[in-house]
Coordinates of C-alpha atoms in Angstrom, one line a residue:
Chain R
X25 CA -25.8 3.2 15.4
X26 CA -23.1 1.6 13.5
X27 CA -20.2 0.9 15.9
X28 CA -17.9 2.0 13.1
X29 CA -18.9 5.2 12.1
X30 CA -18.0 8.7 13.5
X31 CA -21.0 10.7 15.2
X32 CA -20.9 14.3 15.7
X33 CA -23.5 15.2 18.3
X34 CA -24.6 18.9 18.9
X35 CA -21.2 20.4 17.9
X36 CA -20.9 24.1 18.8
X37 CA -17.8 26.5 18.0
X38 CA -18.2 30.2 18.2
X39 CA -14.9 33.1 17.3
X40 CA -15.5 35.8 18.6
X41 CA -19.0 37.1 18.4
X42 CA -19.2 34.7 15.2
X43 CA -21.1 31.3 15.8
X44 CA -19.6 28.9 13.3
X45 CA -21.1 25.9 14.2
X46 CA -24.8 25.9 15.9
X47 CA -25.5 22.6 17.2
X48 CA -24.3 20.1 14.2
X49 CA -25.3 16.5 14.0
X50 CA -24.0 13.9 11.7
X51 CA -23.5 10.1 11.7
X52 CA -20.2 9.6 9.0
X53 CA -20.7 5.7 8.0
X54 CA -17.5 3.4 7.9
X55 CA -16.6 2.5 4.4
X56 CA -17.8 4.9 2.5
X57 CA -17.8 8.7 0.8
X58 CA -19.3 11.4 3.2
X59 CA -19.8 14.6 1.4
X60 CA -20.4 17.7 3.8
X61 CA -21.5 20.7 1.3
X62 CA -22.1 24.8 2.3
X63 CA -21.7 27.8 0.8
X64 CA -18.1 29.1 1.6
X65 CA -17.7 30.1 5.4
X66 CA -20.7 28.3 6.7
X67 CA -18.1 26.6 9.1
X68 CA -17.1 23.2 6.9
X69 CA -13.2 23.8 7.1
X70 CA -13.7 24.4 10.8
X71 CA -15.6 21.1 11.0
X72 CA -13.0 19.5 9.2
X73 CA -10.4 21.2 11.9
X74 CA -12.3 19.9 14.7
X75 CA -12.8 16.3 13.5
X76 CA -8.9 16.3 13.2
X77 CA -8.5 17.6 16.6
X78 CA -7.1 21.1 15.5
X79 CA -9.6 22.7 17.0
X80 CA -11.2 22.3 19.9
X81 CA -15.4 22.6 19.9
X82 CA -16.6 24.9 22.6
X83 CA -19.4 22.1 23.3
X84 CA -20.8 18.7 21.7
X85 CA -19.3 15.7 21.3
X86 CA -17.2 13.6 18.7
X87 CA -17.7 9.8 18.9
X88 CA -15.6 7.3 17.5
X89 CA -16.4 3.7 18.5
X90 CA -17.2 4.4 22.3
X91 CA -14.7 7.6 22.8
X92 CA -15.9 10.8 22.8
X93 CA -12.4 12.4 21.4
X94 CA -13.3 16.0 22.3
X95 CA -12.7 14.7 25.9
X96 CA -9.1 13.3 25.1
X97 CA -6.0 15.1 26.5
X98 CA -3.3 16.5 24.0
X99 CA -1.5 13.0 24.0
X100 CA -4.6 10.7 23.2
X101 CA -5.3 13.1 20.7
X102 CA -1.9 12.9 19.2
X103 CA -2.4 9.2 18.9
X104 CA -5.5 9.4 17.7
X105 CA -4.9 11.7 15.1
X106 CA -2.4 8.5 13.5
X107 CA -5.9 7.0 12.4
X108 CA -6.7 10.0 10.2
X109 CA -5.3 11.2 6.9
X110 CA -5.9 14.7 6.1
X111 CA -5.5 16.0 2.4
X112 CA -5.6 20.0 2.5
X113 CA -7.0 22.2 0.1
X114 CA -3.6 23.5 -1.4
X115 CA -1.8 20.0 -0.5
X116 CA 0.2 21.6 2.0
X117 CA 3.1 20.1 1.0
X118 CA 6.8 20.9 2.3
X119 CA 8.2 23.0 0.1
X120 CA 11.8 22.5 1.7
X121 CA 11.3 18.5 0.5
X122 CA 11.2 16.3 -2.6
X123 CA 7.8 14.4 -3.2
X124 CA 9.2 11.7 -2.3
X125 CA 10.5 13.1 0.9
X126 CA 7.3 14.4 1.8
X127 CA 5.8 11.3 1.5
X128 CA 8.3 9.4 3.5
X129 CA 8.0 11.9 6.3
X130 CA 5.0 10.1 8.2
X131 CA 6.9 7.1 8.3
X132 CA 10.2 8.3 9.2
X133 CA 9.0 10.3 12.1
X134 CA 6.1 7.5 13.5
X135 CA 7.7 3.8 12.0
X136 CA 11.0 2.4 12.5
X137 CA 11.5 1.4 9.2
X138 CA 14.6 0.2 7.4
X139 CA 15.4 2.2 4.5
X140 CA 14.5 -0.4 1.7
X141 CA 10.9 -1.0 3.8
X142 CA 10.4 2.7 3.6
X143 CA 11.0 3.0 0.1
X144 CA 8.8 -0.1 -0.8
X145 CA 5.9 2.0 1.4
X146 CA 6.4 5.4 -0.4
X147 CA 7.0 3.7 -4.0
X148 CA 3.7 1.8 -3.4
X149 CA 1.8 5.2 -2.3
X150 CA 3.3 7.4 -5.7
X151 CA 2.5 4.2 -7.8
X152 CA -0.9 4.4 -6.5
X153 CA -1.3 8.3 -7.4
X154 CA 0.5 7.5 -10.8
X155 CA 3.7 9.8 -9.6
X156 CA 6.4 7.7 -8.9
X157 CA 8.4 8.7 -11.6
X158 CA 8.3 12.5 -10.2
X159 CA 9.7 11.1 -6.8
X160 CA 12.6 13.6 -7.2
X161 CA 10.8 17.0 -8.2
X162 CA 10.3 19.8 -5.3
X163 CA 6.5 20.5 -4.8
X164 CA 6.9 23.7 -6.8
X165 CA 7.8 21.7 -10.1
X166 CA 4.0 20.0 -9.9
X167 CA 0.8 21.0 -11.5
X168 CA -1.7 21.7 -9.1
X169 CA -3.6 18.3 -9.9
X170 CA -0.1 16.5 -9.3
X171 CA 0.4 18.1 -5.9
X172 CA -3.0 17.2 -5.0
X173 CA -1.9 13.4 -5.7
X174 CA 1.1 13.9 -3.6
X175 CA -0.8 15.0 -0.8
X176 CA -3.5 11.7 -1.3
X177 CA -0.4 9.5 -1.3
X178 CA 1.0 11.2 2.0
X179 CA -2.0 11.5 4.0
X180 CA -2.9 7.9 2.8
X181 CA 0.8 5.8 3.2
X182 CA 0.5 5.3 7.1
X183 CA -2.9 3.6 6.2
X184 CA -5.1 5.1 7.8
X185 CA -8.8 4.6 8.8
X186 CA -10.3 7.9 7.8
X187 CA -9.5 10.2 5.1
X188 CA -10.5 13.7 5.6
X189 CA -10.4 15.8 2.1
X190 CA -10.6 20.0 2.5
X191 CA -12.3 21.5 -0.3
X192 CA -10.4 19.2 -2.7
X193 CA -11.7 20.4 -6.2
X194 CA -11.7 24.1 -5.3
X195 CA -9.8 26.2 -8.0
X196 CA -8.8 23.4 -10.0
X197 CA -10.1 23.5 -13.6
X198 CA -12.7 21.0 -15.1
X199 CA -10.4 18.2 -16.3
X200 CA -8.5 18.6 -13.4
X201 CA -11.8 18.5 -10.7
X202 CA -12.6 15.2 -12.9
X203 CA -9.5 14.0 -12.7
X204 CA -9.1 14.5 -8.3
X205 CA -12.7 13.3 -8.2
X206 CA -12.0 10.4 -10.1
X207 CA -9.0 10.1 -7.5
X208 CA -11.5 10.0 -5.0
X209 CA -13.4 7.7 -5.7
X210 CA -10.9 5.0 -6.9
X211 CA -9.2 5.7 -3.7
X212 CA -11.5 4.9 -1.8
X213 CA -12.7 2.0 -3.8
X214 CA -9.4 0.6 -4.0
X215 CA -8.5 1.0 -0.4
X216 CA -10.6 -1.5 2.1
X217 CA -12.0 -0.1 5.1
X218 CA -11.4 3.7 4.1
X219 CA -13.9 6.2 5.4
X220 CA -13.4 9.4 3.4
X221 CA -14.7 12.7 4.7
X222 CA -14.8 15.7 1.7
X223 CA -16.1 19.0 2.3
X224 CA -16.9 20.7 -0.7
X225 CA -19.0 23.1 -2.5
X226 CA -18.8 21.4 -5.8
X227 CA -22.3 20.2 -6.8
X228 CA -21.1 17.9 -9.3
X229 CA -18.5 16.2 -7.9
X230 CA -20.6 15.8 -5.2
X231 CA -23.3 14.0 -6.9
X232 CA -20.7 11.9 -8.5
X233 CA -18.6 11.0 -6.1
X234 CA -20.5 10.5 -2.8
X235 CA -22.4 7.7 -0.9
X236 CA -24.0 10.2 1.5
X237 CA -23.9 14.0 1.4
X238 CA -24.7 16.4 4.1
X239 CA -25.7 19.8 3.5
X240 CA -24.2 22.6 6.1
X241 CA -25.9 26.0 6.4
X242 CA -25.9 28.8 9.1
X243 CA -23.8 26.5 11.1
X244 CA -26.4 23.2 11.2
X245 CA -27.0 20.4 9.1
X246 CA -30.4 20.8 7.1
X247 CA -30.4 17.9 5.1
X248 CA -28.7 14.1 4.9
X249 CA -29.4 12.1 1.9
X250 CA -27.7 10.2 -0.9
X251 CA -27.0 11.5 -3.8
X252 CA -30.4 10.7 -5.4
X253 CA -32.4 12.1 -2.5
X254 CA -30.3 15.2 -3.2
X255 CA -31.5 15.4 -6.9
X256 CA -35.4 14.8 -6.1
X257 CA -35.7 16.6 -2.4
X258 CA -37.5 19.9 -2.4
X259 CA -36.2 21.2 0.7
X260 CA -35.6 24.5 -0.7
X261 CA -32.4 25.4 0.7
X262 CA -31.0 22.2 -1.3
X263 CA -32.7 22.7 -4.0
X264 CA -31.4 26.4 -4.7
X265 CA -28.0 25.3 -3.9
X266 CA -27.8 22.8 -6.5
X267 CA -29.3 24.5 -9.1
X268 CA -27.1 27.2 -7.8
X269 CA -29.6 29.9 -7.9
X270 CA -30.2 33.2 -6.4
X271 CA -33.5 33.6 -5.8
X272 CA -34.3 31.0 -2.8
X273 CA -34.1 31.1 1.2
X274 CA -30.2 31.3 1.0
X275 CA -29.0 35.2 0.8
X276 CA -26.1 36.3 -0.5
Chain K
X11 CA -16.3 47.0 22.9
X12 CA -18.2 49.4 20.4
X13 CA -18.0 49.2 16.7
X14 CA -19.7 52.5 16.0
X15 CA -18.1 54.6 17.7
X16 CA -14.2 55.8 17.9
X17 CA -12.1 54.5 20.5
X18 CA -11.2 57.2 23.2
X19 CA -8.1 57.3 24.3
X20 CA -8.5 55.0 27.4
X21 CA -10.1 52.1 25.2
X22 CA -7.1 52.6 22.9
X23 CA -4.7 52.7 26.2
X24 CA -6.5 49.8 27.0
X25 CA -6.6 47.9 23.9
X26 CA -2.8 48.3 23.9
X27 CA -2.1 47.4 26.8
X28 CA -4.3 43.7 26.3
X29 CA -2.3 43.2 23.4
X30 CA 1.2 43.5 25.0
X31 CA 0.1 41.3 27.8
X32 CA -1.7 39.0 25.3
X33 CA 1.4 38.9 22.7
X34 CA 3.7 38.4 26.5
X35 CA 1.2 35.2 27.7
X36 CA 1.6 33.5 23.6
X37 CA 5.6 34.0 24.2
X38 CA 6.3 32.7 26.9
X39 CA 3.9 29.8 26.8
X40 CA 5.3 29.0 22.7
X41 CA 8.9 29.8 24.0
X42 CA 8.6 27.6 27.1
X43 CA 6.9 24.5 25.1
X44 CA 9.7 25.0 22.6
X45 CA 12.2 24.6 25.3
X46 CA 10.7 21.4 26.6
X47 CA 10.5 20.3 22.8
X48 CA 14.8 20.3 23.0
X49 CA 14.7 18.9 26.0
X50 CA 12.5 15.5 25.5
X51 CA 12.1 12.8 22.6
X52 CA 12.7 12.3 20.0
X53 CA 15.6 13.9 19.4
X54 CA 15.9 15.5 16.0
X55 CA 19.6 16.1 15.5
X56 CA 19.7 16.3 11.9
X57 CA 17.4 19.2 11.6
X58 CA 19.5 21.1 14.4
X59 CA 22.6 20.3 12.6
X60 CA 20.6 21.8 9.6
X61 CA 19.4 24.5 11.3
X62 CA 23.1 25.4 13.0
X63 CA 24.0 25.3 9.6
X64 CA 22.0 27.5 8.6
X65 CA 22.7 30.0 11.1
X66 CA 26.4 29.6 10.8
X67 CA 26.3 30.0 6.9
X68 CA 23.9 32.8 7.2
X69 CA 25.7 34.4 9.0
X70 CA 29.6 34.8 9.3
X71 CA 30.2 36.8 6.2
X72 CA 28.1 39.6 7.6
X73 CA 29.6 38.8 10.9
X74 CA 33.4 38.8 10.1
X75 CA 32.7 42.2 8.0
X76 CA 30.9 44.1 10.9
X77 CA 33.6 42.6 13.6
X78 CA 36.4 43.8 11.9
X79 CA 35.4 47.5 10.6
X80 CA 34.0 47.9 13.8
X81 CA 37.2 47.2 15.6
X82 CA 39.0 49.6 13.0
X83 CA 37.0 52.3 13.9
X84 CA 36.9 52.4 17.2
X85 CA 40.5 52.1 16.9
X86 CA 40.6 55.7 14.7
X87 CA 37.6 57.0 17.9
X88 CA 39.5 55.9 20.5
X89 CA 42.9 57.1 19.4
X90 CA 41.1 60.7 19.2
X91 CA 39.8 60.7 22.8
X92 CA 43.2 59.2 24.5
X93 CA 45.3 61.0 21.9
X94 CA 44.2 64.1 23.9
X95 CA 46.1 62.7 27.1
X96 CA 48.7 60.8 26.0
X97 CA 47.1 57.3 26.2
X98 CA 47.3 55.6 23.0
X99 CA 49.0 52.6 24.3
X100 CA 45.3 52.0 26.0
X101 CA 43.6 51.8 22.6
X102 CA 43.8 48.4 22.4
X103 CA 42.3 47.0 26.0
X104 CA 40.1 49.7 26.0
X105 CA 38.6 48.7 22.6
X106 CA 39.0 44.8 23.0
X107 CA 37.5 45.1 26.3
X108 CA 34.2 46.8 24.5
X109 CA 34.2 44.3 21.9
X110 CA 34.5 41.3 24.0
X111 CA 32.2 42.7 26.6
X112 CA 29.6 44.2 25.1
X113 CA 30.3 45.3 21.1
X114 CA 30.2 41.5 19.8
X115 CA 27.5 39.8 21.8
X116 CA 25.6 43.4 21.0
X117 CA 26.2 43.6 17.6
X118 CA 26.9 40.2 16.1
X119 CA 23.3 39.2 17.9
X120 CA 21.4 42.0 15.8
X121 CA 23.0 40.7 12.7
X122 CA 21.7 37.8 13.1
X123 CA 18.8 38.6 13.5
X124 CA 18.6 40.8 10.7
X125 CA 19.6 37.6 8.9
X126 CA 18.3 34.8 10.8
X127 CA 15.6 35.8 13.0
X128 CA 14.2 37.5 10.1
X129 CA 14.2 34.1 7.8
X130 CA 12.6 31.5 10.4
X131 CA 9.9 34.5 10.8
X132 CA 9.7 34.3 7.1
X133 CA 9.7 30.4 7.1
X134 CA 7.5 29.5 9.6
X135 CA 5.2 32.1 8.7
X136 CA 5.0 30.7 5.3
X137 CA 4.3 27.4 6.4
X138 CA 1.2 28.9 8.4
X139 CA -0.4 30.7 5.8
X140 CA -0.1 27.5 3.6
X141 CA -1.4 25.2 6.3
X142 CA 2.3 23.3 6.2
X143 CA 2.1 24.0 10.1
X144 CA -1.6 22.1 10.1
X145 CA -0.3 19.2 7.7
X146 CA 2.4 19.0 10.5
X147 CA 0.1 17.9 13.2
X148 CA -2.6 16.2 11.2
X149 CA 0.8 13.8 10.9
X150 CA 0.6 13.7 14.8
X151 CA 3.8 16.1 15.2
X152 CA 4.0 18.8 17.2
X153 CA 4.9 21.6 15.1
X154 CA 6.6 23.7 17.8
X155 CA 9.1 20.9 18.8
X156 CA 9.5 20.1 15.0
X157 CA 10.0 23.4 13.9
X158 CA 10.8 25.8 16.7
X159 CA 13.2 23.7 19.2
X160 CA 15.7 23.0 16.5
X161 CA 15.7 26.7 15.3
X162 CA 15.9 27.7 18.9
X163 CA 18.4 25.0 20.0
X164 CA 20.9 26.0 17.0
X165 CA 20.7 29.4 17.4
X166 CA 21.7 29.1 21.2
X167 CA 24.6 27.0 20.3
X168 CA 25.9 29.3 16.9
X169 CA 25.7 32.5 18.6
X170 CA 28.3 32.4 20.9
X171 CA 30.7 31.0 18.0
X172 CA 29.7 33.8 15.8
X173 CA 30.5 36.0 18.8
X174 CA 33.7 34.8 19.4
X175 CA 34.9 35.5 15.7
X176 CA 33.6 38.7 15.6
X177 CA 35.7 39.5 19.1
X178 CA 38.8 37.7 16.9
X179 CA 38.3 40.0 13.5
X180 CA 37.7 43.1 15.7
X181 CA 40.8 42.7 17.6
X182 CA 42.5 42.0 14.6
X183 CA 41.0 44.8 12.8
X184 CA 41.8 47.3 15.9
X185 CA 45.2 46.0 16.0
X186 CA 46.3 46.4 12.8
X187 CA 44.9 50.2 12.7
X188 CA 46.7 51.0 15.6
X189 CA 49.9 49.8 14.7
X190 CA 50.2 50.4 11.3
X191 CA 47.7 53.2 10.6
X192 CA 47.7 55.4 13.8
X193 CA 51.7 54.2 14.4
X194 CA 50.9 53.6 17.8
X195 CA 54.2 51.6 19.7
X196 CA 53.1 47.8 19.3
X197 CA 54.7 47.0 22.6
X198 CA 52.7 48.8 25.0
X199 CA 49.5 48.5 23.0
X200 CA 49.7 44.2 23.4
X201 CA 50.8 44.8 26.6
X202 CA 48.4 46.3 27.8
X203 CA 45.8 44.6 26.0
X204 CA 47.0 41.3 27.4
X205 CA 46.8 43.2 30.7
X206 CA 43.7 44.5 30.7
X207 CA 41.5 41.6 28.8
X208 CA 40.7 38.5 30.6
X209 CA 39.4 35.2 29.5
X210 CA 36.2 36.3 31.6
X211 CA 35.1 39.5 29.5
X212 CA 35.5 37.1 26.2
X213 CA 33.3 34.0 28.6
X214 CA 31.0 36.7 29.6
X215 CA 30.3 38.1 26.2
X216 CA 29.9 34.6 25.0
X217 CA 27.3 33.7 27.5
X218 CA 25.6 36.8 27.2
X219 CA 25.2 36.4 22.9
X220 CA 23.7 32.6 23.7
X221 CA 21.1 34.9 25.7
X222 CA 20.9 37.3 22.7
X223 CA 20.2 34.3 20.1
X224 CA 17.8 32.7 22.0
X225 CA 15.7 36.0 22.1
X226 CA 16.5 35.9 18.2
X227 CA 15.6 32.5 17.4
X228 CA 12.4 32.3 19.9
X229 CA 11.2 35.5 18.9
X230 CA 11.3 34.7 15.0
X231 CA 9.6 31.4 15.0
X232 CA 7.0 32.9 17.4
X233 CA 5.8 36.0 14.9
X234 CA 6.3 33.1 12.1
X235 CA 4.1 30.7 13.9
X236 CA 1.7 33.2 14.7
X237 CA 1.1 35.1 11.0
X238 CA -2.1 35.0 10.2
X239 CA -3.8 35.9 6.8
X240 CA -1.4 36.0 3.2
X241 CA 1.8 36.8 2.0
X242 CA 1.0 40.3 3.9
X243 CA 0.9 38.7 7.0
X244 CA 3.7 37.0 6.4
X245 CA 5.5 40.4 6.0
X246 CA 4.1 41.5 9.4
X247 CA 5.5 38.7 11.2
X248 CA 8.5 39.2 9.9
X249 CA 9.0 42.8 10.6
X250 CA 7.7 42.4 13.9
X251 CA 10.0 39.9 14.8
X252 CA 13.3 42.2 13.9
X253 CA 12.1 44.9 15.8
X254 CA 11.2 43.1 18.8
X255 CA 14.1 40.6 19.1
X256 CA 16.4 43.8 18.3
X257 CA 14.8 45.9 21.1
X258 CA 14.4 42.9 23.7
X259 CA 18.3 42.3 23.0
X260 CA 19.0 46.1 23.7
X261 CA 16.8 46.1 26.9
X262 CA 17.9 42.7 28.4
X263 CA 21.7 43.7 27.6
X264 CA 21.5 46.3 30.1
X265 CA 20.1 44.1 32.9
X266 CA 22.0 40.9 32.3
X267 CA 25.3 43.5 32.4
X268 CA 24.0 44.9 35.1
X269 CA 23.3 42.0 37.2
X270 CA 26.5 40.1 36.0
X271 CA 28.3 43.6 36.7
X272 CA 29.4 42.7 40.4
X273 CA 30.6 39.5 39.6
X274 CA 33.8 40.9 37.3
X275 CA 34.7 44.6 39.3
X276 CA 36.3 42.3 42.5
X277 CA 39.0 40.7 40.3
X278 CA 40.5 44.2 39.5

């Protein structure tokens, strides 16, 4: 196992009468693009939850380099949640702050930075997501595809070591889902030692943004692959997902 | 329980019951994490100043308007009972002493919540249903001391003010009726008042509104906190809220008098 990467060992997480999650193992390398993918409500937003420490899994384990985090109290969790950056599937921005504002908030609340530091730090993070002449606008005068980049630049200007993307292309028309998947990507590419987590059900994104995808269905992962293994498998359940069928072992 | 069949009446008894003891265990355990949210670092004291702000603003329009005309009125009320024994020159403590005692914590607290209570319902449940709340603590905040304790904390703090002005207007307002609409002799009527009202009833009022906008405040960012689903269940949490704040103020107005009842009949 690499000593870097998050493993997920027999996760379970039930609501109600509902079981979300039946036993789900995954190894999420260091350094690279993870792409979980499931029809809608097979559980992946609760994984996502879960991995953030949001929710709490009713058994398994979660094991990032030695520490199994579903055993940390609120506290450790608090601190561990500084290493992740999550980017939520309507941005979840503050509506009663600027971009800019928004962005800065991490910092204010966790660094003790002086104010020309913190603008350096959030000036860097818009330049990155091309917005930094929109620094002033309230979330509400953005495009969709603009708020998204304000929440990659937020979730990513406290640097941290994993990325975690929520149905990030969902709803967004096909320039746009181009446009965030090509935002993706050169995040990750341009940012060293970023592990990016994206749960999706958008088969061609996936296939052309991920290093490894994982396919989530009835609350288990059936199938781990890259995105050629994806394209020539015949495990049926894959296949008819990604040729979007509706004939095949998955009922609607 | 069975999904086929209807609920008798005991499962519906029941059912009830759970959720009022449920809804009772989530309050108190939000409210008293909120509390310990004011009291520990880091201290936000720009977002309470906001947030007093807030309330203030909110509020002392609506606050000033209902002071004063209710003071007026029970000037014109009380003048008709006492008028029938020749007591007018005890309109004014009598009236003062309800609005210092009870009439402004009472009333001033359930416009603010109508005003108040209602919008951090509104905000907070907003920020739920578009995961602001989650973004919150995937930031490694806790949303109930960034959110709640400087809603709570401002609230405590403004109410009593807003109390006090409404006592102010309504004495004003009942003391202008009196003497210039209902003619009543201006020198008994202070007098009397001056008499009659001590600095306690306007202390205890005060206190007892800083009860009353807790209830508001704590109430209203609990329903918020809690909606669940769209902007429907942002509706719902809202309602919710101004009902139960407005009843709990009711309910606890009559114990807290009750209880703080001994402590003003030995100075007369």
């Amino acid at each position: 196992m690499d000593d870097g990467a998050i493993q997920l060992v027999d996760l379970k997480k039930r609501f109600g009468a509902q079981e979300v999650l039946r036993g789900v193992n995954l190894e999420i390398p260091r350094g690279k693009i993870t792409v979980v993918i499931g029809r809608s409500g097979t559980g992946k937003s609760v994984l996502l939850k879960i991995l953030m420490g949001l929710l709490r899994p009713d058994s398994g384990n979660i094991l990032l380099g030695g520490q199994d985090m579903t055993k940390l109290g609120d506290s450790a969790l608090l601190k561990m949640r500084n290493r992740f950056g999550m980017v939520f599937q309507n941005a979840a921005l503050f509506d009663s702050m600027t971009i800019y504002e928004n962005i800065a908030f991490p910092l204010r609340e966790h660094e003790r930075l002086k104010e020309k530091e913190l603008k350096a730090r959030v000036d860097a993070a818009l330049a990155s997501v091309g917005l930094l002449e929109h620094g002033h606008k309230d979330p509400h005068q953005l495009s969709g595809g603009m708020r998204k980049r304000a929440a990659v630049a937020r979730a990513l200007v406290r640097k941290p070591e994993f990325l975690l993307y929520d149905e990030p292309t969902t709803g967004l028309d096909p320039i746009m889902t181009a446009h965030v998947d090509e935002l993706i990507r050169g995040t990750q590419d341009s940012t060293p030692g970023l592990t990016s987590l994206v749960i999706s059900h958008d088969m061609q994104a996936t296939l052309h943004i991920a290093d490894k995808i994982a396919m989530l269905f009835e609350g288990q992962v059936i199938f781990e692959g890259t995105p050629d293994d994806v394209r020539t498998t015949d495990n049926p359940v894959v296949r008819q997902f990604v040729e979007g069928r509706l004939e095949g072992p998955i009922k609607v | 329980m069975s999904g086929e069949r209807p609920l008798n009446v005991v499962e519906s008894l029941g059912a009830a019951v759970l959720g009022v003891v449920n809804d009772f265990g989530s309050y108190t355990k939000f409210t008293a994490w909120a509390l310990w949210g004011i009291l520990r670092p880091p201290y936000r004291l720009r977002l309470l100043i906001k947030q007093m702000y807030f309330v203030g603003n909110q509020s002392l329009s609506i606050v000033l308007i209902t002071g004063a005309f209710t003071g007026m009125v029970f000037a014109v009320q009380s003048d008709f009972a006492f008028g029938k024994f020749g007591a007018r020159g005890l309109i004014g403590s009598t009236v003062v002493l309800a609005l210092t005692r009870e009439l402004g914590p009472v009333l001033t607290s359930l416009m603010v919540n109508g005003r108040v209570g209602s919008a951090m319902a509104a905000e907070l449940g907003t920020m739920r249903v578009t995961e602001q709340i989650d973004a919150l603590e995937s930031m490694a905040i806790d949303p109930i001391q960034y959110l709640a304790a400087p809603r709570i904390g401002a609230t405590i703090l403004m109410m009593p003010i807003l109390c006090a002005a409404f006592d102010g207007v309504g004495a004003l307002g009942v003391s202008w009726v009196a003497t210039h609409v209902l003619q009543v002799n201006p020198g008994p009527f202070f007098d009397r008042m001056a008499w009659f009202v001590d600095p306690d009833d306007i202390w205890g009022g005060m206190l007892k509104s800083a009860l009353f906008g807790f209830i508001v405040a704590s109430v209203g960012c609990w329903r918020g906190y809690h909606a669940k689903g769209g902007a429907e269940g942002v509706g719902q949490a809202t309602t919710k809220a101004v009902v139960a704040a407005g009843v709990a103020i009711l309910v606890v107005d009559y114990f807290v008098t009750v209880i703080m009842a001994p402590l003003s009949v030995n100075r007369i």
